[in-house]
């Protein structure tokens, strides 16, 4: 059995989306002889610049995991008039049955409801024998009409819409109306005329004269409009989406480092505990906004792309040599320029460590490796077209440099994921942790394909002390591609937001293909590792600000140690991110954070 999915294609910025849009264009050329090549080539611009057109265009595709398109639906919305228009729905020549067409149509209906629309309209070739001289074409048109009737759409009667037009190369189309599951809904005359006028002006711009448009509009005389009773019973086994629910392809995808609990340092004062992940998961599970995907395993080559091989080998070999219940805290930290290359022995652990807080043990390595896999799994969903993905991982990673560990961090998961995503184009990293993201700064300091930005407590008084000043801007090819925004001890939401807006302005100027957010929640009020005063409303506002960048976003969890508010703050940020992105959602009639009902 071939597995397919229904997903929204937001624009042509990602390679997979360019590939998919190209296939959609080929399908249209092969199946619709009355659509000009100019209109076909305009599809990417309609998706990218919706304000240029009267309608807001949305493309849904059914494709396999390797990006082979089996069908698509191109849909336009007019929120001002309150209706949607299905421009096209088509399957590839080899796609027969399997429910692909019905799934695409139902997804359009879901989108209409979540945009607050009341009607879905479209055109379908007429099944009137008087308008079809070719028996084979009549048979095909009847089959198509039965398909739509089963799904709840029916043709309008008593107008001139069905008459052949030059713009359709002589084909006759019926105007179809779908009340989106509202039983006994009636379409009023004035409303129908405004819908018809908008469709004709937009779809047939330059092909039908204003006089012809008004003549067709005037042919609507019945109030309410007459709609043909269904000749084929509607399917009731697939109910339309309940208003307020979040469609699967619009949810925030998240992946959990599910082996993280093995890393449990019980020493007094060690704040990086397994309960951190549990407290966030508890809050995410209350919302319909999130969809979890299983963690995949990735090869070491992704780690070695940003970390020194000798460091990686040392960490693995020494960690796995330590009994499971024991930890090694480095206690000697040599000045590196005066020593030779270290050996892979425990006494040399201080060569790679930057502090006394981060022990090496067997499970630290295994959990850090698991965190990398979770971050890359989430990054992979961005690569395949997801809009927002979240890697819920521990231990954190942003203090891990090219050949160093510390600050509870061993492998820099956000840097590894960012490098992975550079296969798509330029990437920006925005570090929101209370502490400076020294790790990714070091890793990308001489590169110009990754912009690194960190908003953090001033290193004059806060860890990691020796990096994070505003003067550190990058070197060589990376000069100007590192931005540090250090802030004072006392910072609340009002003081924080201008710094974030400055960071977002720099990201816009950089024009990345996607954004990686290193999400530290230790900026929260009363966090044991920080001095700032952000609350849930501030995290939500920060998410809105970043969402407005209109970019695919990968969020990788970093710090945050007050578990009484950790989950609430994570959910607030991610919800704001989703709500702030104009392409990740529609204008829902109800909030996506509606609690799941008890069963």
Short mmCIF file of C-alpha atoms in Angstrom, two decimals, residues 110-453:
data_model
loop_
_atom_site.label_atom_id
_atom_site.label_comp_id
_atom_site.label_asym_id
_atom_site.label_seq_id
_atom_site.Cartn_x
_atom_site.Cartn_y
_atom_site.Cartn_z
CA UNK A 110 -11.76 22.15 6.83
CA UNK A 111 -9.77 25.18 5.72
CA UNK A 112 -12.96 27.06 4.87
CA UNK A 113 -14.37 26.50 8.34
CA UNK A 114 -11.14 27.43 10.09
CA UNK A 115 -11.02 30.64 8.05
CA UNK A 116 -14.52 31.48 9.24
CA UNK A 117 -16.11 31.04 5.80
CA UNK A 118 -19.71 29.93 5.27
CA UNK A 119 -19.65 28.69 1.67
CA UNK A 120 -17.38 26.86 -0.73
CA UNK A 121 -17.95 27.42 -4.44
CA UNK A 122 -16.28 26.03 -7.54
CA UNK A 123 -16.93 25.05 -11.13
CA UNK A 124 -17.41 21.54 -12.46
CA UNK A 125 -18.04 20.48 -16.04
CA UNK A 126 -21.79 20.34 -16.63
CA UNK A 127 -23.54 16.94 -16.67
CA UNK A 128 -26.47 18.29 -18.71
CA UNK A 129 -26.88 16.11 -21.86
CA UNK A 130 -28.02 19.17 -23.82
CA UNK A 131 -24.62 20.78 -23.21
CA UNK A 132 -22.50 17.70 -23.96
CA UNK A 133 -22.37 16.44 -27.53
CA UNK A 134 -19.60 13.94 -26.80
CA UNK A 135 -20.97 10.81 -24.98
CA UNK A 136 -17.57 10.00 -23.46
CA UNK A 137 -17.22 13.52 -22.09
CA UNK A 138 -20.77 13.41 -20.71
CA UNK A 139 -19.99 10.15 -18.91
CA UNK A 140 -16.84 11.64 -17.40
CA UNK A 141 -18.69 14.80 -16.32
CA UNK A 142 -21.45 12.78 -14.67
CA UNK A 143 -18.92 10.73 -12.71
CA UNK A 144 -17.21 13.93 -11.51
CA UNK A 145 -20.54 15.46 -10.50
CA UNK A 146 -21.46 12.32 -8.51
CA UNK A 147 -18.11 12.57 -6.73
CA UNK A 148 -18.81 16.12 -5.56
CA UNK A 149 -22.44 15.38 -4.64
CA UNK A 150 -21.30 12.57 -2.36
CA UNK A 151 -19.09 15.12 -0.60
CA UNK A 152 -21.84 17.71 -0.15
CA UNK A 153 -21.63 20.06 -3.18
CA UNK A 154 -24.46 20.66 -5.66
CA UNK A 155 -24.95 22.74 -8.84
CA UNK A 156 -26.78 26.06 -8.91
CA UNK A 157 -29.87 26.12 -11.14
CA UNK A 158 -31.64 28.82 -13.11
CA UNK A 159 -28.70 31.01 -14.18
CA UNK A 160 -26.61 31.57 -17.31
CA UNK A 161 -23.47 30.26 -15.65
CA UNK A 162 -23.66 26.94 -17.51
CA UNK A 163 -23.56 28.55 -20.92
CA UNK A 164 -20.39 27.97 -22.99
CA UNK A 165 -17.84 30.78 -22.86
CA UNK A 166 -14.88 31.55 -25.06
CA UNK A 167 -12.71 31.78 -21.94
CA UNK A 168 -13.43 28.09 -21.32
CA UNK A 169 -12.76 27.09 -24.93
CA UNK A 170 -16.42 26.23 -25.38
CA UNK A 171 -16.72 23.97 -22.34
CA UNK A 172 -19.80 24.32 -20.14
CA UNK A 173 -19.33 24.57 -16.38
CA UNK A 174 -21.83 24.40 -13.54
CA UNK A 175 -21.36 26.62 -10.51
CA UNK A 176 -21.17 24.31 -7.50
CA UNK A 177 -22.15 25.31 -3.96
CA UNK A 178 -21.20 23.57 -0.70
CA UNK A 179 -22.79 24.79 2.55
CA UNK A 180 -19.98 23.11 4.54
CA UNK A 181 -22.23 20.75 6.45
CA UNK A 182 -24.80 23.33 7.54
CA UNK A 183 -28.13 21.58 7.06
CA UNK A 184 -30.93 23.65 5.52
CA UNK A 185 -28.58 26.57 4.81
CA UNK A 186 -29.89 28.87 2.06
CA UNK A 187 -27.80 31.05 -0.23
CA UNK A 188 -29.43 34.47 -0.60
CA UNK A 189 -29.62 36.23 -3.95
CA UNK A 190 -27.53 39.26 -3.01
CA UNK A 191 -24.85 37.05 -1.45
CA UNK A 192 -24.77 34.74 -4.48
CA UNK A 193 -24.42 37.68 -6.87
CA UNK A 194 -21.49 39.09 -4.91
CA UNK A 195 -19.81 35.67 -4.94
CA UNK A 196 -20.37 35.26 -8.69
CA UNK A 197 -19.05 38.73 -9.47
CA UNK A 198 -15.90 38.17 -7.38
CA UNK A 199 -15.20 34.80 -9.03
CA UNK A 200 -15.68 36.10 -12.56
CA UNK A 201 -13.57 39.21 -11.98
CA UNK A 202 -10.73 37.22 -10.44
CA UNK A 203 -10.66 33.95 -12.35
CA UNK A 204 -11.56 35.41 -15.72
CA UNK A 205 -9.65 38.69 -15.45
CA UNK A 206 -8.89 39.84 -19.01
CA UNK A 207 -10.93 36.99 -20.53
CA UNK A 208 -14.49 38.13 -19.81
CA UNK A 209 -15.61 41.73 -20.28
CA UNK A 210 -17.27 43.70 -17.45
CA UNK A 211 -20.48 43.73 -19.47
CA UNK A 212 -20.45 39.93 -19.78
CA UNK A 213 -19.77 39.62 -16.05
CA UNK A 214 -22.76 41.78 -15.14
CA UNK A 215 -24.97 39.88 -17.57
CA UNK A 216 -24.12 36.58 -15.87
CA UNK A 217 -24.57 38.11 -12.40
CA UNK A 218 -27.98 39.50 -13.44
CA UNK A 219 -29.06 35.99 -14.47
CA UNK A 220 -29.20 35.09 -10.77
CA UNK A 221 -32.86 35.88 -10.01
CA UNK A 222 -34.06 33.39 -7.41
CA UNK A 223 -33.95 34.33 -3.72
CA UNK A 224 -32.77 32.08 -2.20
CA UNK A 225 -30.76 30.63 -5.06
CA UNK A 226 -32.06 27.32 -6.39
CA UNK A 227 -29.64 24.44 -5.81
CA UNK A 228 -30.18 21.04 -7.39
CA UNK A 229 -31.03 18.27 -4.97
CA UNK A 230 -28.36 15.64 -4.80
CA UNK A 231 -28.79 12.78 -7.25
CA UNK A 232 -26.17 10.86 -5.30
CA UNK A 233 -26.52 10.48 -1.50
CA UNK A 234 -23.92 12.40 0.44
CA UNK A 235 -21.36 10.38 2.37
CA UNK A 236 -21.98 10.71 6.10
CA UNK A 237 -19.20 8.49 7.39
CA UNK A 238 -16.65 11.32 7.12
CA UNK A 239 -18.02 14.29 9.10
CA UNK A 240 -16.71 17.73 8.42
CA UNK A 241 -14.19 19.14 10.84
CA UNK A 242 -15.56 20.45 14.13
CA UNK A 243 -15.03 24.20 14.26
CA UNK A 244 -12.00 25.12 16.36
CA UNK A 245 -10.08 21.93 15.78
CA UNK A 246 -6.63 22.18 14.24
CA UNK A 247 -6.12 20.19 11.00
CA UNK A 248 -3.24 17.72 11.15
CA UNK A 249 -1.12 19.49 8.55
CA UNK A 250 -1.34 22.78 10.47
CA UNK A 251 -0.27 21.42 13.85
CA UNK A 252 3.07 22.10 15.49
CA UNK A 253 5.11 18.94 15.01
CA UNK A 254 7.23 17.97 17.97
CA UNK A 255 9.74 15.23 18.70
CA UNK A 256 10.86 14.18 22.17
CA UNK A 257 14.26 12.82 23.14
CA UNK A 258 12.49 9.84 24.63
CA UNK A 259 15.55 8.30 26.31
CA UNK A 260 16.37 11.46 28.22
CA UNK A 261 15.29 10.04 31.60
CA UNK A 262 18.37 7.82 31.75
CA UNK A 263 20.39 11.03 32.27
CA UNK A 264 19.56 11.79 35.89
CA UNK A 265 22.30 13.44 37.94
CA UNK A 266 21.14 13.28 41.56
CA UNK A 267 23.90 15.42 42.99
CA UNK A 268 22.67 18.29 45.15
CA UNK A 269 22.14 21.47 43.14
CA UNK A 270 22.10 19.82 39.67
CA UNK A 271 19.09 21.55 38.11
CA UNK A 272 18.96 19.79 34.74
CA UNK A 273 16.48 17.07 35.75
CA UNK A 274 14.17 14.69 33.81
CA UNK A 275 11.07 16.37 35.26
CA UNK A 276 11.76 19.31 32.92
CA UNK A 277 10.57 17.35 29.90
CA UNK A 278 7.66 15.79 31.78
CA UNK A 279 6.37 19.19 32.88
CA UNK A 280 6.41 20.50 29.30
CA UNK A 281 4.78 17.37 27.89
CA UNK A 282 2.00 17.59 30.46
CA UNK A 283 1.09 21.05 29.20
CA UNK A 284 1.38 20.23 25.49
CA UNK A 285 -0.93 17.25 25.93
CA UNK A 286 -3.71 19.59 27.05
CA UNK A 287 -3.81 21.27 23.64
CA UNK A 288 -4.90 20.16 20.18
CA UNK A 289 -2.21 22.29 18.58
CA UNK A 290 0.62 19.73 18.77
CA UNK A 291 1.35 16.49 16.91
CA UNK A 292 4.13 14.19 18.10
CA UNK A 293 6.34 12.27 15.68
CA UNK A 294 8.68 9.40 16.61
CA UNK A 295 12.39 10.06 16.95
CA UNK A 296 14.61 8.72 14.16
CA UNK A 297 18.28 7.79 14.40
CA UNK A 298 20.89 9.73 12.40
CA UNK A 299 24.53 8.95 11.66
CA UNK A 300 27.44 10.59 13.47
CA UNK A 301 28.34 12.55 10.33
CA UNK A 302 25.85 15.25 11.36
CA UNK A 303 27.57 15.67 14.73
CA UNK A 304 31.02 15.67 13.14
CA UNK A 305 29.90 18.44 10.77
CA UNK A 306 30.01 20.88 13.71
CA UNK A 307 32.06 19.13 16.42
CA UNK A 308 35.73 18.07 16.43
CA UNK A 309 36.15 14.35 15.84
CA UNK A 310 38.72 14.00 18.64
CA UNK A 311 36.30 15.63 21.08
CA UNK A 312 33.42 13.39 19.98
CA UNK A 313 35.56 10.25 20.27
CA UNK A 314 36.89 11.31 23.67
CA UNK A 315 33.41 11.99 25.05
CA UNK A 316 32.04 8.67 23.78
CA UNK A 317 34.95 6.49 24.90
CA UNK A 318 35.38 8.03 28.34
CA UNK A 319 31.64 8.22 29.05
CA UNK A 320 31.07 4.59 28.11
CA UNK A 321 33.98 3.49 30.29
CA UNK A 322 32.33 4.87 33.45
CA UNK A 323 29.95 2.63 35.47
CA UNK A 324 26.29 3.71 34.99
CA UNK A 325 25.81 5.14 38.48
CA UNK A 326 29.04 7.11 38.60
CA UNK A 327 29.92 10.56 37.27
CA UNK A 328 33.23 12.21 36.50
CA UNK A 329 33.60 15.92 37.29
CA UNK A 330 36.70 17.42 35.65
CA UNK A 331 38.85 19.27 38.17
CA UNK A 332 41.91 20.33 36.18
CA UNK A 333 41.56 22.80 33.29
CA UNK A 334 44.86 23.33 31.42
CA UNK A 335 45.77 26.39 29.41
CA UNK A 336 45.53 24.72 26.03
CA UNK A 337 48.35 26.47 24.23
CA UNK A 338 50.86 25.01 26.71
CA UNK A 339 49.79 21.36 26.50
CA UNK A 340 49.82 18.61 23.92
CA UNK A 341 46.91 16.63 22.51
CA UNK A 342 44.97 14.87 25.30
CA UNK A 343 44.58 11.12 25.53
CA UNK A 344 41.21 9.42 25.80
CA UNK A 345 41.49 8.92 29.53
CA UNK A 346 39.39 10.23 32.40
CA UNK A 347 42.09 12.43 33.89
CA UNK A 348 42.18 14.48 30.68
CA UNK A 349 38.44 15.35 30.73
CA UNK A 350 39.19 18.94 31.75
CA UNK A 351 40.82 19.60 28.38
CA UNK A 352 37.39 19.68 26.75
CA UNK A 353 35.30 21.08 29.63
CA UNK A 354 34.57 24.76 30.34
CA UNK A 355 33.22 24.50 33.93
CA UNK A 356 32.87 22.32 37.03
CA UNK A 357 29.10 21.82 36.71
CA UNK A 358 28.96 19.30 33.87
CA UNK A 359 29.92 15.73 34.69
CA UNK A 360 30.73 13.01 32.21
CA UNK A 361 28.94 9.71 32.65
CA UNK A 362 27.62 6.91 30.48
CA UNK A 363 24.05 8.16 30.34
CA UNK A 364 25.05 11.74 29.66
CA UNK A 365 26.57 10.61 26.37
CA UNK A 366 23.60 8.39 25.47
CA UNK A 367 21.05 11.09 26.31
CA UNK A 368 22.99 13.78 24.44
CA UNK A 369 23.16 11.51 21.41
CA UNK A 370 19.41 10.94 21.69
CA UNK A 371 18.83 14.69 21.85
CA UNK A 372 20.72 15.12 18.57
CA UNK A 373 18.49 12.53 16.93
CA UNK A 374 15.34 14.28 18.17
CA UNK A 375 16.55 17.67 16.93
CA UNK A 376 17.43 16.23 13.51
CA UNK A 377 14.08 14.43 13.34
CA UNK A 378 12.31 17.74 13.91
CA UNK A 379 14.62 19.45 11.39
CA UNK A 380 13.74 16.75 8.89
CA UNK A 381 10.07 17.69 9.08
CA UNK A 382 11.02 21.29 8.21
CA UNK A 383 13.02 19.94 5.27
CA UNK A 384 9.90 18.07 4.13
CA UNK A 385 7.66 21.13 4.30
CA UNK A 386 6.51 21.51 7.93
CA UNK A 387 5.96 25.07 9.07
CA UNK A 388 6.83 24.78 12.79
CA UNK A 389 8.65 21.93 14.54
CA UNK A 390 9.74 21.58 18.15
CA UNK A 391 12.53 19.37 19.51
CA UNK A 392 11.86 18.75 23.20
CA UNK A 393 15.28 17.60 24.29
CA UNK A 394 17.57 17.33 27.28
CA UNK A 395 20.36 17.69 28.02
CA UNK A 396 20.50 21.14 26.38
CA UNK A 397 23.25 21.96 23.89
CA UNK A 398 23.93 25.63 23.26
CA UNK A 399 27.04 25.84 25.50
CA UNK A 400 28.75 22.98 23.62
CA UNK A 401 31.34 24.38 21.25
CA UNK A 402 33.36 22.93 18.42
CA UNK A 403 35.52 20.92 20.84
CA UNK A 404 34.12 21.63 24.29
CA UNK A 405 31.26 20.87 26.63
CA UNK A 406 29.84 22.59 29.70
CA UNK A 407 26.78 24.30 31.17
CA UNK A 408 24.97 20.91 31.20
CA UNK A 409 25.57 20.77 27.41
CA UNK A 410 27.51 18.07 25.53
CA UNK A 411 26.45 18.12 21.86
CA UNK A 412 25.08 21.33 20.38
CA UNK A 413 21.76 20.04 19.03
CA UNK A 414 20.56 23.36 17.66
CA UNK A 415 23.84 23.95 15.79
CA UNK A 416 23.79 20.41 14.40
CA UNK A 417 20.20 20.92 13.20
CA UNK A 418 21.04 24.33 11.73
CA UNK A 419 23.96 22.90 9.73
CA UNK A 420 21.66 20.09 8.54
CA UNK A 421 19.17 22.71 7.29
CA UNK A 422 21.84 24.67 5.38
CA UNK A 423 21.30 22.11 2.63
CA UNK A 424 18.14 24.15 1.94
CA UNK A 425 19.85 27.57 1.98
CA UNK A 426 20.88 30.15 4.54
CA UNK A 427 19.77 29.55 8.14
CA UNK A 428 19.46 31.87 11.14
CA UNK A 429 19.80 30.79 14.79
CA UNK A 430 18.06 32.90 17.43
CA UNK A 431 19.10 31.98 20.98
CA UNK A 432 16.60 33.10 23.63
CA UNK A 433 18.23 31.43 26.63
CA UNK A 434 19.13 33.56 29.65
CA UNK A 435 22.76 32.56 29.11
CA UNK A 436 24.82 33.36 26.05
CA UNK A 437 24.77 30.78 23.26
CA UNK A 438 28.55 30.54 23.10
CA UNK A 439 28.53 27.13 21.46
CA UNK A 440 26.87 27.98 18.16
CA UNK A 441 28.67 31.33 18.11
CA UNK A 442 32.01 29.52 18.11
CA UNK A 443 30.89 26.87 15.62
CA UNK A 444 29.64 29.35 13.01
CA UNK A 445 31.88 32.34 13.82
CA UNK A 446 33.69 32.22 10.49
CA UNK A 447 30.73 31.24 8.33
CA UNK A 448 28.30 33.49 6.50
CA UNK A 449 25.64 30.92 5.68
CA UNK A 450 24.41 30.77 9.29
CA UNK A 451 23.48 33.95 11.14
CA UNK A 452 23.83 33.54 14.92
CA UNK A 453 21.97 35.85 17.30
#
